[in-house]
Amino acid sequence: MTSEHLRTVVVDTPGGRYDIQIGSGLLQNPGTWAGLPRTTQAVIVSNPTVNALYGDPLAAAIAPLHREVSRVLLADGEAHKTWDSLNLVFDHLLARACDRKTVLYALGGGVIGDMTGFAAATYMRGVPFVQVPTTLLAQVDSSVGGKTAINHPLGKNMIGAFYQPARVVCDLATLGSLPPRELSAGLAEIIKYGPIHDMAFFDWIEAHVEALRAGDVQALAHAVQRSCEIKAAVVGEDERESGLRAILNFGHTFGHAIEAGQGYGAWLHGEAVGCGMVLAAALSAELGLVPAAFVERLTRLVQASGLPTQAPVMPDERWLELMRVDKKAEAGAIRFVLIDPPGRASLRSAPDELVLRVIHRHSAPVASAA
Amino acid sequence: MTSEHLRTVVVDTPGGRYDIQIGSGLLQNPGTWAGLPRTTQAVIVSNPTVNALYGDPLAAAIAPLHREVSRVLLADGEAHKTWDSLNLVFDHLLARACDRKTVLYALGGGVIGDMTGFAAATYMRGVPFVQVPTTLLAQVDSSVGGKTAINHPLGKNMIGAFYQPARVVCDLATLGSLPPRELSAGLAEIIKYGPIHDMAFFDWIEAHVEALRAGDVQALAHAVQRSCEIKAAVVGEDERESGLRAILNFGHTFGHAIEAGQGYGAWLHGEAVGCGMVLAAALSAELGLVPAAFVERLTRLVQASGLPTQAPVMPDERWLELMRVDKKAEAGAIRFVLIDPPGRASLRSAPDELVLRVIHRHSAPVASAA
């Protein structure tokens, strides 16, 4: 696939209107960067692994736009999505006397995107930033829609801002260097769009899961485009998650508890979400909202994607405590994104006993992601 | 003055429309809090000094709105406007499993208001907050307009967000407990509105400076109201400081350099701004924008307000380096709010030699604020 086959999805929110560009080889193509602000300074935020692969090409591609392009590299992984890491960006920006027109480029996966976005949202109360996601998960989910955040020891993404990027550039060629485990993690966030919004897309994923895992560029292009279209539609209606947007969190209430409970980084975010979706579907079935056959079908697809379907064993109180700090909780009541029927989702509470029964049925003593 | 004499100023920005209520005894009056969100949890953020005076009355006044009102106390002073202090708020909110409807009340001066606002802007990507400013400076300036921030060792207010409060409650009775040095510091931010926008108000301040320093409630009510009106008008036109709003920073380029250069807390913010206005006026005169007589007139009023008019002695390079990280700087050029003519301001650069000449002429070897 060449850049002639560029696909564009438009995101339109009160906080900003911007393009998601999807295609192979976009990073090196000068046309990709046309129209972005021309400024004195730009800073690429990345991690050492991604920077070694794509840092130089990106710096060369954006050089015509800026007098000075510098880089700051952060340690990789969810465990480093902290204030201390974020502060390295601020130190760099201030040491170079970067002004408030400085453009930040987030080159990497979800962790880099979330942290760069939050740095952009808060440096001098806001500078422009561009998302250049290099993982499947970031291309189909985290780089789109303006959620930025860092973690707190007591909860994931607890400190952050809604802040839209100036552009999102999804270069499918970067997925070629992705480890299989990370590709699978990305599939979780693609699968989720089926049960919450589009069961025809779910059918398509079932038919193409092998092609996706093999890195077939045509299949990936469609999966990224359709995921971004659905996310753009949802975020366009509800940028700040006063209602609808919460459905994008399908599988995330259980998932966040797994991630936080096992220590950030033990499970990849996508792995925890994959398993979390199975639990959320099972809870929907317990409440009579979907047939048991749907849970089995989802479980098979999650498994076929190379993702765990069994949660780790944790004490009941620990599960409940971890889920109670979820951002969707209200007045102490945990709220789940439940499916009713397949293709539609809503936010609901459920009795603790029922939730724990589902967890017990879907836990295995050895963490599946290990 | 009773709450019958309530004055209300409306702030209308893209980020939100809200009232500033100004009057004596507002804090205890239940009507003050009518219409604010009724939620499970509320948290009062304050410092030990202010909490001892007004924490209990505020908690009692808002008790009908919330099931649970808790408090978190931060160390006082600009030196504590840091991430570590801010994180005490996040620790408190997460330890109590506060959800994203939780209302934060900022009870204190500018430091408490800026930090509480930034905590509200970023906790779970945004919760509502109410400003209850108890210093003159916070009532006439920092609590209005939605600028929130913390400091970085390399620059003041470098990390923050534009985030509007749900309401601002200026209880003039709280000014009765303010030390004279803090009252004077507040006068600096009142005086600034004259040269940048309204010389008739400047005349009025000259005529009432003794009454204001003596804590005359009628005089304070007018000063707070007129200051808030001017600030609301400017912020209503330019919430995110793409242009006009920068004029509110008159005296602040020099002022921030003094604060950062002397170590946060050595000079009060208002003291640094008072002195900074004299320097900015002198620079305006050097450039032929205002007559020398205007500089003398402003200097007399700053002095009559109990504020320093001589800057501390610092090496030239230190001055320039501190001013280059100012948020108004662009492409390495320091920009000043200059007066042209009295009653109107604009953002301009000036040759370093000229800036340093003004600094040398207005520096004294012993810091005036010491």
Tab-separated table of N, CA, C and O in Angstrom, chain A residues 34 36 54 59 67 94 97 115 178 183 213 245 285 291 349 363:
chain	number	residue	atom	x	y	z
A	34	ALA	N	1.851	18.615	5.797
A	34	ALA	CA	1.446	19.913	5.256
A	34	ALA	C	0.321	20.506	6.095
A	34	ALA	O	-0.576	19.790	6.539
A	36	LEU	N	0.431	21.803	9.078
A	36	LEU	CA	0.658	21.895	10.530
A	36	LEU	C	1.383	23.207	10.839
A	36	LEU	O	2.026	23.783	9.963
A	54	TYR	N	12.122	5.042	14.280
A	54	TYR	CA	11.388	6.060	13.517
A	54	TYR	C	11.724	7.503	13.901
A	54	TYR	O	11.178	8.435	13.305
A	59	ALA	N	11.988	13.187	12.377
A	59	ALA	CA	12.690	14.471	12.526
A	59	ALA	C	12.990	15.073	11.151
A	59	ALA	O	12.840	16.287	10.940
A	67	ARG	N	12.379	25.507	13.063
A	67	ARG	CA	13.779	25.908	13.052
A	67	ARG	C	14.622	24.906	13.830
A	67	ARG	O	15.787	24.688	13.543
A	94	LEU	N	11.505	23.505	29.333
A	94	LEU	CA	11.902	24.733	30.013
A	94	LEU	C	13.395	24.994	29.857
A	94	LEU	O	13.822	26.136	29.713
A	97	ALA	N	13.883	26.735	26.851
A	97	ALA	CA	13.051	27.935	26.765
A	97	ALA	C	12.025	27.824	25.641
A	97	ALA	O	11.808	28.758	24.869
A	115	MET	N	0.940	10.540	27.642
A	115	MET	CA	1.805	11.457	28.404
A	115	MET	C	2.122	12.715	27.612
A	115	MET	O	2.132	13.818	28.160
A	178	LEU	N	6.130	-4.347	15.125
A	178	LEU	CA	5.472	-4.567	16.418
A	178	LEU	C	5.582	-6.029	16.856
A	178	LEU	O	5.288	-6.931	16.084
A	183	LEU	N	0.654	-6.638	18.969
A	183	LEU	CA	-0.354	-6.662	17.912
A	183	LEU	C	-1.664	-7.238	18.478
A	183	LEU	O	-2.748	-6.689	18.280
A	213	ARG	N	-3.522	-10.754	12.484
A	213	ARG	CA	-2.377	-11.193	13.293
A	213	ARG	C	-1.133	-11.383	12.440
A	213	ARG	O	-0.011	-11.243	12.925
A	245	ARG	N	-19.972	8.449	25.544
A	245	ARG	CA	-18.572	8.085	25.339
A	245	ARG	C	-18.124	6.937	26.231
A	245	ARG	O	-17.203	6.199	25.907
A	285	ALA	N	-24.701	-11.397	30.369
A	285	ALA	CA	-25.483	-12.630	30.240
A	285	ALA	C	-26.151	-12.985	31.564
A	285	ALA	O	-27.324	-13.373	31.604
A	291	PRO	N	-27.522	-13.532	25.152
A	291	PRO	CA	-27.510	-14.989	25.321
A	291	PRO	C	-26.107	-15.500	25.654
A	291	PRO	O	-25.109	-14.859	25.321
A	349	SER	N	-25.084	-0.520	36.835
A	349	SER	CA	-24.545	-1.152	38.040
A	349	SER	C	-25.025	-2.591	38.102
A	349	SER	O	-25.957	-2.967	37.400
A	363	SER	N	-11.726	-16.865	36.440
A	363	SER	CA	-10.370	-16.632	36.945
A	363	SER	C	-9.582	-17.929	36.893
A	363	SER	O	-10.131	-19.008	37.078
